[in-house]
mmCIF file of C-alpha atoms and ligand atoms in Angstrom:
data_model
loop_
_atom_site.group_PDB
_atom_site.id
_atom_site.type_symbol
_atom_site.label_atom_id
_atom_site.label_comp_id
_atom_site.label_asym_id
_atom_site.label_seq_id
_atom_site.Cartn_x
_atom_site.Cartn_y
_atom_site.Cartn_z
ATOM 1 C CA MET A 1 4.946 39.463 109.485
ATOM 2 C CA ASP A 2 4.249 40.098 105.819
ATOM 3 C CA LEU A 3 4.669 36.698 104.172
ATOM 4 C CA ASP A 4 5.244 37.995 100.634
ATOM 5 C CA LYS A 5 8.009 40.304 101.817
ATOM 6 C CA LEU A 6 9.536 37.549 103.918
ATOM 7 C CA LEU A 7 9.660 35.110 101.023
ATOM 8 C CA ASN A 8 11.577 37.652 98.953
ATOM 9 C CA LYS A 9 14.281 38.319 101.523
ATOM 10 C CA THR A 10 17.735 36.964 100.731
ATOM 11 C CA GLU A 11 18.622 36.228 104.363
ATOM 12 C CA LEU A 12 16.267 34.914 107.010
ATOM 13 C CA SER A 13 16.669 35.312 110.765
ATOM 14 C CA LYS A 14 15.940 32.448 113.132
ATOM 15 C CA GLU A 15 12.684 34.130 114.133
ATOM 16 C CA GLU A 16 11.642 34.301 110.479
ATOM 17 C CA ILE A 17 12.563 30.666 109.903
ATOM 18 C CA VAL A 18 10.398 29.651 112.865
ATOM 19 C CA TYR A 19 7.563 31.775 111.498
ATOM 20 C CA LEU A 20 7.726 29.970 108.135
ATOM 21 C CA LEU A 21 7.884 26.533 109.759
ATOM 22 C CA GLU A 22 4.803 27.430 111.787
ATOM 23 C CA LEU A 23 2.664 28.560 108.826
ATOM 24 C CA GLU A 24 -0.765 26.982 109.084
ATOM 25 C CA LYS A 25 -3.012 28.397 106.387
ATOM 26 C CA LYS A 26 -3.061 26.252 103.264
ATOM 27 C CA GLU A 27 -2.541 29.183 100.914
ATOM 28 C CA ASP A 28 0.398 30.497 102.956
ATOM 29 C CA ILE A 29 2.077 27.095 102.967
ATOM 30 C CA GLN A 30 1.537 26.872 99.209
ATOM 31 C CA LYS A 31 3.242 30.268 98.793
ATOM 32 C CA LEU A 32 6.240 28.947 100.722
ATOM 33 C CA PHE A 33 6.347 25.809 98.560
ATOM 34 C CA ASN A 34 6.087 27.808 95.348
ATOM 35 C CA LYS A 35 8.922 30.094 96.398
ATOM 36 C CA ALA A 36 11.145 27.121 97.279
ATOM 37 C CA ASP A 37 10.372 25.560 93.886
ATOM 38 C CA GLU A 38 11.276 28.829 92.151
ATOM 39 C CA ILE A 39 14.578 29.123 94.035
ATOM 40 C CA ARG A 40 15.409 25.490 93.242
ATOM 41 C CA SER A 41 14.801 26.172 89.564
ATOM 42 C CA LYS A 42 16.879 29.363 89.625
ATOM 43 C CA HIS A 43 19.909 27.888 91.414
ATOM 44 C CA CYS A 44 19.826 24.245 90.333
ATOM 45 C CA GLY A 45 17.799 24.113 87.138
ATOM 46 C CA ASP A 46 15.007 21.631 86.480
ATOM 47 C CA GLU A 47 16.996 18.415 86.194
ATOM 48 C CA VAL A 48 16.706 15.756 88.874
ATOM 49 C CA HIS A 49 20.016 14.210 89.872
ATOM 50 C CA LEU A 50 20.187 10.505 90.569
ATOM 51 C CA ARG A 51 22.259 8.784 93.239
ATOM 52 C CA GLY A 52 22.272 4.988 93.097
ATOM 53 C CA VAL A 53 22.467 3.634 96.631
ATOM 54 C CA ILE A 54 24.077 0.347 97.690
ATOM 55 C CA GLU A 55 23.378 -0.527 101.321
ATOM 56 C CA PHE A 56 26.219 -3.002 101.621
ATOM 57 C CA SER A 57 26.113 -3.912 105.330
ATOM 58 C CA ASN A 58 23.514 -3.608 108.073
ATOM 59 C CA TYR A 59 25.926 -4.395 110.890
ATOM 60 C CA CYS A 60 26.246 -1.401 113.197
ATOM 61 C CA SER A 61 28.182 -0.700 116.361
ATOM 62 C CA GLN A 62 26.086 2.353 117.265
ATOM 63 C CA HIS A 63 22.978 2.629 119.408
ATOM 64 C CA CYS A 64 20.837 5.376 117.829
ATOM 65 C CA MET A 65 17.471 5.219 119.608
ATOM 66 C CA TYR A 66 15.472 5.640 116.385
ATOM 67 C CA CYS A 67 17.367 3.356 114.031
ATOM 68 C CA GLY A 68 16.537 -0.276 113.316
ATOM 69 C CA LEU A 69 20.179 -1.077 112.601
ATOM 70 C CA ARG A 70 21.267 -0.264 116.191
ATOM 71 C CA GLU A 71 23.554 -2.878 117.673
ATOM 72 C CA GLU A 72 20.994 -3.950 120.288
ATOM 73 C CA ASN A 73 18.419 -4.947 117.678
ATOM 74 C CA PHE A 74 18.764 -8.720 117.625
ATOM 75 C CA SER A 75 15.603 -9.223 115.593
ATOM 76 C CA ILE A 76 17.040 -8.302 112.192
ATOM 77 C CA LYS A 77 19.097 -10.612 110.070
ATOM 78 C CA ARG A 78 22.529 -9.077 109.586
ATOM 79 C CA TYR A 79 24.389 -9.235 106.275
ATOM 80 C CA ARG A 80 27.582 -8.048 104.667
ATOM 81 C CA MET A 81 28.078 -7.858 100.922
ATOM 82 C CA THR A 82 31.465 -8.918 99.605
ATOM 83 C CA ALA A 83 33.719 -6.424 97.851
ATOM 84 C CA GLU A 84 32.988 -8.244 94.576
ATOM 85 C CA GLU A 85 29.219 -7.991 95.072
ATOM 86 C CA ILE A 86 29.510 -4.284 95.837
ATOM 87 C CA ILE A 87 31.700 -3.588 92.805
ATOM 88 C CA GLU A 88 29.415 -5.606 90.505
ATOM 89 C CA THR A 89 26.340 -3.724 91.776
ATOM 90 C CA ALA A 90 28.153 -0.425 91.206
ATOM 91 C CA LYS A 91 28.988 -1.410 87.619
ATOM 92 C CA HIS A 92 25.368 -2.339 87.046
ATOM 93 C CA ILE A 93 24.209 1.074 88.312
ATOM 94 C CA SER A 94 26.754 2.789 86.092
ATOM 95 C CA ASN A 95 25.559 0.770 83.082
ATOM 96 C CA LEU A 96 22.078 2.173 83.654
ATOM 97 C CA GLY A 97 23.533 5.647 83.126
ATOM 98 C CA ILE A 98 23.523 6.757 86.758
ATOM 99 C CA LYS A 99 26.632 8.807 87.525
ATOM 100 C CA THR A 100 26.727 8.794 91.327
ATOM 101 C CA ILE A 101 27.062 5.736 93.548
ATOM 102 C CA VAL A 102 26.362 5.997 97.277
ATOM 103 C CA LEU A 103 27.998 3.333 99.429
ATOM 104 C CA GLN A 104 26.011 3.186 102.647
ATOM 105 C CA SER A 105 26.176 0.935 105.708
ATOM 106 C CA GLY A 106 25.786 0.838 109.426
ATOM 107 C CA GLN A 107 28.939 1.728 111.305
ATOM 108 C CA ASP A 108 30.749 -1.508 110.547
ATOM 109 C CA GLY A 109 34.452 -1.864 111.337
ATOM 110 C CA TYR A 110 34.613 -5.204 109.498
ATOM 111 C CA TYR A 111 35.287 -3.171 106.360
ATOM 112 C CA ASP A 112 38.686 -1.769 107.206
ATOM 113 C CA THR A 113 40.485 1.163 105.601
ATOM 114 C CA ASP A 114 42.073 -0.914 102.854
ATOM 115 C CA MET A 115 38.944 -2.828 101.968
ATOM 116 C CA ILE A 116 36.904 0.343 101.473
ATOM 117 C CA SER A 117 39.822 1.908 99.546
ATOM 118 C CA PHE A 118 39.951 -1.170 97.321
ATOM 119 C CA ILE A 119 36.205 -0.959 96.635
ATOM 120 C CA ILE A 120 36.383 2.777 95.833
ATOM 121 C CA TYR A 121 39.429 2.367 93.614
ATOM 122 C CA SER A 122 37.966 -0.614 91.754
ATOM 123 C CA ILE A 123 34.687 1.184 91.049
ATOM 124 C CA LYS A 124 36.518 4.296 89.895
ATOM 125 C CA GLN A 125 38.761 2.245 87.598
ATOM 126 C CA SER A 126 35.915 0.526 85.823
ATOM 127 C CA THR A 127 33.220 3.224 85.666
ATOM 128 C CA ASP A 128 32.814 6.978 85.239
ATOM 129 C CA VAL A 129 30.933 7.822 88.430
ATOM 130 C CA ALA A 130 31.188 10.024 91.497
ATOM 131 C CA ILE A 131 31.292 8.116 94.786
ATOM 132 C CA SER A 132 29.569 9.203 98.000
ATOM 133 C CA LEU A 133 30.375 7.412 101.231
ATOM 134 C CA SER A 134 27.865 7.100 104.060
ATOM 135 C CA LEU A 135 29.601 4.855 106.564
ATOM 136 C CA GLY A 136 29.084 6.751 109.820
ATOM 137 C CA GLU A 137 31.911 8.097 111.969
ATOM 138 C CA ARG A 138 35.257 6.566 111.073
ATOM 139 C CA GLY A 139 38.921 7.467 111.665
ATOM 140 C CA PHE A 140 40.354 10.697 110.262
ATOM 141 C CA ASP A 141 43.148 8.731 108.581
ATOM 142 C CA GLU A 142 40.551 6.523 106.958
ATOM 143 C CA TYR A 143 38.725 9.526 105.514
ATOM 144 C CA LYS A 144 42.026 10.687 104.013
ATOM 145 C CA ALA A 145 42.804 7.287 102.533
ATOM 146 C CA TRP A 146 39.339 7.070 100.949
ATOM 147 C CA LYS A 147 39.659 10.545 99.479
ATOM 148 C CA ILE A 148 42.949 9.514 97.910
ATOM 149 C CA ALA A 149 41.367 6.278 96.659
ATOM 150 C CA GLY A 150 38.890 8.434 94.732
ATOM 151 C CA ALA A 151 35.790 9.063 96.871
ATOM 152 C CA ASP A 152 34.191 12.433 96.091
ATOM 153 C CA ARG A 153 31.591 12.990 98.796
ATOM 154 C CA TYR A 154 30.774 12.013 102.346
ATOM 155 C CA LEU A 155 27.283 11.919 103.794
ATOM 156 C CA LEU A 156 27.164 12.320 107.563
ATOM 157 C CA LYS A 157 23.938 13.717 108.913
ATOM 158 C CA GLN A 158 24.032 15.970 111.942
ATOM 159 C CA GLU A 159 20.613 14.410 112.774
ATOM 160 C CA SER A 160 19.856 17.003 115.499
ATOM 161 C CA THR A 161 21.969 19.968 116.563
ATOM 162 C CA ASN A 162 20.409 20.405 119.986
ATOM 163 C CA PRO A 163 23.210 18.908 122.141
ATOM 164 C CA LYS A 164 20.778 17.663 124.783
ATOM 165 C CA LEU A 165 18.539 15.926 122.272
ATOM 166 C CA TYR A 166 21.552 14.618 120.383
ATOM 167 C CA SER A 167 22.857 12.889 123.492
ATOM 168 C CA ILE A 168 19.415 11.418 124.222
ATOM 169 C CA TYR A 169 19.080 10.045 120.687
ATOM 170 C CA HIS A 170 22.610 8.734 120.389
ATOM 171 C CA CYS A 171 23.590 7.389 123.803
ATOM 172 C CA SER A 172 27.320 6.985 123.325
ATOM 173 C CA GLN A 173 27.956 9.590 120.632
ATOM 174 C CA SER A 174 28.490 13.317 121.104
ATOM 175 C CA LEU A 175 27.263 16.115 118.866
ATOM 176 C CA PHE A 176 30.605 17.892 119.192
ATOM 177 C CA GLU A 177 32.384 14.808 117.863
ATOM 178 C CA ARG A 178 29.964 14.353 114.958
ATOM 179 C CA LEU A 179 30.256 17.984 113.885
ATOM 180 C CA ASN A 180 34.019 17.745 114.155
ATOM 181 C CA HIS A 181 33.990 14.860 111.702
ATOM 182 C CA ILE A 182 31.905 16.898 109.269
ATOM 183 C CA LYS A 183 34.376 19.818 109.544
ATOM 184 C CA TYR A 184 37.337 17.534 108.995
ATOM 185 C CA LEU A 185 35.770 15.833 105.972
ATOM 186 C CA LYS A 186 35.161 19.242 104.456
ATOM 187 C CA SER A 187 38.715 20.392 105.184
ATOM 188 C CA ILE A 188 40.222 17.516 103.198
ATOM 189 C CA GLY A 189 38.114 18.247 100.137
ATOM 190 C CA PHE A 190 35.049 16.026 100.375
ATOM 191 C CA GLN A 191 31.764 17.456 99.181
ATOM 192 C CA ILE A 192 29.620 17.230 102.292
ATOM 193 C CA GLY A 193 26.130 15.895 102.679
ATOM 194 C CA SER A 194 24.412 16.414 105.992
ATOM 195 C CA GLY A 195 20.900 16.841 107.273
ATOM 196 C CA ASN A 196 18.414 16.049 109.960
ATOM 197 C CA ILE A 197 15.399 14.044 110.933
ATOM 198 C CA ILE A 198 12.021 15.752 111.349
ATOM 199 C CA GLY A 199 9.660 14.723 114.137
ATOM 200 C CA LEU A 200 11.896 12.835 116.530
ATOM 201 C CA PRO A 201 10.455 12.623 120.054
ATOM 202 C CA LEU A 202 10.932 15.828 122.109
ATOM 203 C CA GLN A 203 11.976 17.894 119.072
ATOM 204 C CA THR A 204 10.468 21.392 118.706
ATOM 205 C CA ILE A 205 10.137 23.814 115.784
ATOM 206 C CA ASN A 206 12.862 25.849 117.424
ATOM 207 C CA ASP A 207 15.199 22.832 117.149
ATOM 208 C CA ILE A 208 14.397 22.405 113.454
ATOM 209 C CA ALA A 209 15.194 26.091 112.844
ATOM 210 C CA ASP A 210 18.550 25.603 114.586
ATOM 211 C CA ASP A 211 19.224 22.521 112.453
ATOM 212 C CA ILE A 212 18.620 24.486 109.254
ATOM 213 C CA ILE A 213 20.868 27.336 110.445
ATOM 214 C CA SER A 214 23.567 24.799 111.284
ATOM 215 C CA LEU A 215 23.420 23.354 107.752
ATOM 216 C CA LYS A 216 23.933 26.873 106.440
ATOM 217 C CA GLU A 217 26.876 27.486 108.787
ATOM 218 C CA PHE A 218 28.516 24.245 107.730
ATOM 219 C CA ASP A 219 28.108 25.321 104.130
ATOM 220 C CA VAL A 220 27.023 21.807 103.162
ATOM 221 C CA ASP A 221 26.810 20.738 99.533
ATOM 222 C CA MET A 222 23.799 18.504 100.118
ATOM 223 C CA ALA A 223 21.081 18.732 102.761
ATOM 224 C CA ALA A 224 18.903 15.682 103.417
ATOM 225 C CA ILE A 225 15.786 16.341 105.456
ATOM 226 C CA GLY A 226 13.585 13.318 106.098
ATOM 227 C CA PRO A 227 10.763 12.414 108.478
ATOM 228 C CA PHE A 228 11.244 10.153 111.480
ATOM 229 C CA ILE A 229 9.604 6.764 110.993
ATOM 230 C CA PRO A 230 9.393 4.439 114.000
ATOM 231 C CA SER A 231 11.344 1.229 113.706
ATOM 232 C CA ASP A 232 10.333 -2.031 115.419
ATOM 233 C CA PHE A 233 12.540 -3.331 118.208
ATOM 234 C CA THR A 234 13.947 0.118 118.998
ATOM 235 C CA PRO A 235 13.197 2.293 122.049
ATOM 236 C CA TYR A 236 11.141 4.591 119.798
ATOM 237 C CA GLN A 237 9.068 1.842 118.180
ATOM 238 C CA ASN A 238 5.791 3.217 119.561
ATOM 239 C CA LYS A 239 6.458 6.886 118.926
ATOM 240 C CA LYS A 240 4.535 8.909 116.372
ATOM 241 C CA PRO A 241 6.098 9.316 112.912
ATOM 242 C CA GLY A 242 7.187 12.784 111.794
ATOM 243 C CA SER A 243 4.602 14.900 109.968
ATOM 244 C CA VAL A 244 4.759 14.905 106.175
ATOM 245 C CA GLU A 245 3.666 18.548 106.074
ATOM 246 C CA LEU A 246 6.315 19.680 108.549
ATOM 247 C CA THR A 247 8.938 17.738 106.589
ATOM 248 C CA LEU A 248 7.878 19.481 103.377
ATOM 249 C CA LYS A 249 7.926 22.884 105.092
ATOM 250 C CA SER A 250 11.398 22.134 106.498
ATOM 251 C CA MET A 251 12.669 21.140 103.043
ATOM 252 C CA ALA A 252 11.203 24.319 101.527
ATOM 253 C CA VAL A 253 12.733 26.563 104.204
ATOM 254 C CA THR A 254 16.068 24.765 103.793
ATOM 255 C CA ARG A 255 15.940 25.608 100.088
ATOM 256 C CA LEU A 256 15.171 29.255 100.909
ATOM 257 C CA VAL A 257 18.034 29.510 103.380
ATOM 258 C CA LEU A 258 20.718 27.413 101.645
ATOM 259 C CA LYS A 259 19.800 28.128 97.997
ATOM 260 C CA ASN A 260 22.490 26.422 95.847
ATOM 261 C CA VAL A 261 22.615 22.996 97.496
ATOM 262 C CA HIS A 262 21.400 19.559 96.536
ATOM 263 C CA ILE A 263 18.270 18.493 98.403
ATOM 264 C CA PRO A 264 16.981 14.930 98.026
ATOM 265 C CA SER A 265 13.355 13.918 98.070
ATOM 266 C CA THR A 266 13.826 11.011 100.453
ATOM 267 C CA THR A 267 12.566 7.448 100.517
ATOM 268 C CA ALA A 268 11.385 8.075 104.100
ATOM 269 C CA LEU A 269 9.050 10.812 102.822
ATOM 270 C CA ASP A 270 7.863 8.490 100.063
ATOM 271 C CA THR A 271 7.221 5.782 102.650
ATOM 272 C CA LEU A 272 4.877 8.007 104.669
ATOM 273 C CA ASP A 273 3.044 9.490 101.687
ATOM 274 C CA GLU A 274 1.982 7.817 98.457
ATOM 275 C CA PHE A 275 3.148 10.890 96.521
ATOM 276 C CA GLY A 276 5.993 11.786 98.856
ATOM 277 C CA ARG A 277 8.643 11.723 96.154
ATOM 278 C CA GLU A 278 6.675 14.090 93.881
ATOM 279 C CA LYS A 279 5.745 16.392 96.751
ATOM 280 C CA GLY A 280 9.391 16.666 97.832
ATOM 281 C CA LEU A 281 10.478 17.501 94.282
ATOM 282 C CA SER A 282 7.908 20.299 94.137
ATOM 283 C CA VAL A 283 9.010 22.033 97.364
ATOM 284 C CA GLY A 284 12.716 22.487 96.650
ATOM 285 C CA ALA A 285 14.230 19.022 96.160
ATOM 286 C CA ASN A 286 16.347 18.258 93.080
ATOM 287 C CA VAL A 287 17.787 14.818 93.881
ATOM 288 C CA VAL A 288 16.459 11.277 94.245
ATOM 289 C CA MET A 289 18.376 8.308 95.550
ATOM 290 C CA PRO A 290 17.107 5.044 94.030
ATOM 291 C CA ASN A 291 17.968 1.989 96.084
ATOM 292 C CA PHE A 292 19.942 -0.668 94.197
ATOM 293 C CA THR A 293 20.696 -2.932 97.137
ATOM 294 C CA PRO A 294 20.175 -6.422 95.704
ATOM 295 C CA HIS A 295 17.889 -9.109 97.101
ATOM 296 C CA PRO A 296 17.888 -10.625 99.654
ATOM 297 C CA TYR A 297 19.710 -7.808 101.429
ATOM 298 C CA ARG A 298 17.386 -4.922 100.520
ATOM 299 C CA GLU A 299 14.637 -6.251 102.789
ATOM 300 C CA GLN A 300 17.111 -6.571 105.643
ATOM 301 C CA TYR A 301 18.352 -2.982 105.686
ATOM 302 C CA ILE A 302 15.581 -2.007 108.075
ATOM 303 C CA ILE A 303 16.441 1.501 109.262
ATOM 304 C CA TYR A 304 12.680 2.038 109.730
ATOM 305 C CA LYS A 305 9.601 -0.046 109.017
ATOM 306 C CA ASN A 306 7.709 -0.535 105.742
ATOM 307 C CA LYS A 307 10.455 1.121 103.667
ATOM 308 C CA ARG A 308 9.010 1.648 100.221
ATOM 309 C CA GLY A 309 10.250 -0.507 97.380
ATOM 310 C CA VAL A 310 12.190 -3.131 99.347
ATOM 311 C CA LYS A 311 10.136 -6.005 97.956
ATOM 312 C CA ASP A 312 10.547 -4.804 94.360
ATOM 313 C CA ASN A 313 13.283 -5.806 92.040
ATOM 314 C CA PRO A 314 15.818 -2.896 92.092
ATOM 315 C CA ASP A 315 15.626 -2.221 88.345
ATOM 316 C CA ALA A 316 11.817 -2.320 88.314
ATOM 317 C CA ALA A 317 11.701 0.060 91.284
ATOM 318 C CA TYR A 318 14.082 2.384 89.459
ATOM 319 C CA ASN A 319 11.936 2.317 86.312
ATOM 320 C CA LYS A 320 8.862 3.183 88.358
ATOM 321 C CA LEU A 321 10.704 6.053 89.986
ATOM 322 C CA GLN A 322 11.901 7.391 86.626
ATOM 323 C CA ALA A 323 8.339 7.348 85.314
ATOM 324 C CA ARG A 324 7.044 9.208 88.365
ATOM 325 C CA ILE A 325 9.652 11.953 87.944
ATOM 326 C CA GLN A 326 8.881 12.337 84.258
ATOM 327 C CA THR A 327 5.142 12.465 84.956
ATOM 328 C CA ILE A 328 5.615 15.664 86.938
ATOM 329 C CA GLY A 329 7.511 17.162 84.012
ATOM 330 C CA ARG A 330 11.022 16.945 85.384
ATOM 331 C CA LYS A 331 14.001 15.628 83.437
ATOM 332 C CA LEU A 332 16.575 13.167 84.702
ATOM 333 C CA SER A 333 20.134 14.409 84.704
ATOM 334 C CA ASN A 334 22.835 12.351 83.040
ATOM 335 C CA THR A 335 25.694 14.138 84.769
ATOM 336 C CA LYS A 336 27.451 13.439 88.069
ATOM 337 C CA GLY A 337 25.613 16.298 89.701
ATOM 338 C CA HIS A 338 28.579 17.605 91.670
ATOM 339 C CA SER A 339 28.236 20.368 94.244
ATOM 340 C CA TYR A 340 26.971 23.761 93.065
ATOM 341 C CA LYS A 341 29.632 25.397 95.207
ATOM 342 C CA ASN A 342 33.259 26.050 94.453
ATOM 343 C CA SER A 343 35.100 22.922 95.383
ATOM 344 C CA LEU A 344 38.336 21.157 94.632
ATOM 345 C CA THR A 345 36.487 18.593 92.566
ATOM 346 C CA THR A 346 37.023 18.373 88.836
ATOM 347 C CA HIS A 347 33.799 18.172 86.889
HETATM 348 N N1 LIG B 401 25.491 4.663 109.638
HETATM 349 C C1 LIG B 401 25.578 5.803 108.812
HETATM 350 C C2 LIG B 401 24.533 5.909 107.728
HETATM 351 C C3 LIG B 401 23.385 4.948 107.733
HETATM 352 S S1 LIG B 401 21.879 5.459 108.382
HETATM 353 C C4 LIG B 401 25.617 7.061 109.647
HETATM 354 O O1 LIG B 401 25.605 6.994 110.855
HETATM 355 O O2 LIG B 401 25.735 8.129 109.087
HETATM 356 C C5 LIG B 401 21.320 6.668 107.254
HETATM 357 C C6 LIG B 401 20.363 7.673 107.819
HETATM 358 O O3 LIG B 401 19.100 7.082 108.104
HETATM 359 C C7 LIG B 401 20.753 8.296 109.125
HETATM 360 O O4 LIG B 401 21.658 9.323 108.945
HETATM 361 C C8 LIG B 401 19.413 8.766 109.708
HETATM 362 O O5 LIG B 401 19.224 10.146 109.456
HETATM 363 C C9 LIG B 401 18.370 7.968 108.937
HETATM 364 N N2 LIG B 401 17.495 7.202 109.856
HETATM 365 C C10 LIG B 401 17.839 6.238 110.702
HETATM 366 N N3 LIG B 401 16.762 5.780 111.380
HETATM 367 C C11 LIG B 401 15.708 6.492 110.947
HETATM 368 C C12 LIG B 401 14.304 6.482 111.267
HETATM 369 N N4 LIG B 401 13.810 5.644 112.166
HETATM 370 N N5 LIG B 401 13.505 7.341 110.614
HETATM 371 C C13 LIG B 401 14.013 8.186 109.686
HETATM 372 N N6 LIG B 401 15.312 8.242 109.348
HETATM 373 C C14 LIG B 401 16.156 7.398 109.970
#
């Protein structure tokens, strides 16, 4: 295949996606990265959007083989933040000028429909921010209630769209069910974030191509692609981490295929590579998600090991991150950074 021609095509077939993911020569990979950076600039501009994350509970009723929060992991100290703590942290993030708050947790039924609605409503009343929820699979009525309470976005990663692999990774959950939740969330007006993990055991390049095509078919507003990092006390604790290069190639191809979507440069990538954040931002990413989970909880949200920045004070970590973004010549956005697609959301 002629790489230059391929990179200028507006639509890519699965075969072409696989070809790009399999590029090996340094200069070819650099061409792919440059193209992704150009398309990011054309469709999203040069600003980096910020999402302040609050990981408010690490209790989880799921059993994902790769995740340190899985119910069977008795080695981590579990915590739940109170509604007041969550709302106060959200106000603090808003005071720093960040216009999106992500409320993330394990799948934790302790926070019932009304409690989450109360938290959303209270944050919306006292700040001018967009709210993303990342709470796992919950009831359809709950999604509706939270939309009405004021939540704007929902982040539910497809993780892997190979049904066989999905059932291996997730024991009790089904891919069909997960995708159904994503469809439903979209149908009631949420902006959708989804994505997948690169380098899970048994995964092939073919699977990654299918994952990218699935993100396109779901017409997601945000696509998060991060590397697998083994987590202690999980069945995959001794497996190899995902490759940084393959993660970067997957992010770049996702930008080529999806074009006008938000793509974060993830903390997982930054954990595996000293310059992960910068590298991600130069191959198609336009979003970063600074972690504002307060001490002592931030060290206990152990999805994977050695997560970068968990020992730092949240504000200091954020300052460092800001400086790194500015060093590579990118500006920080001071808007909510809503979806680039037509949506029901008011801007
Ligand atoms: N419980 C929620 C969200 C919390 S987990 C949910 O199910 O959606 C957030 C994300 O962390 C997951 O979607 C998964 O993609 C990622 N993750 C979990 N374990 C990981 C690991 N070991 N390496 C890399 N990413 C991981």
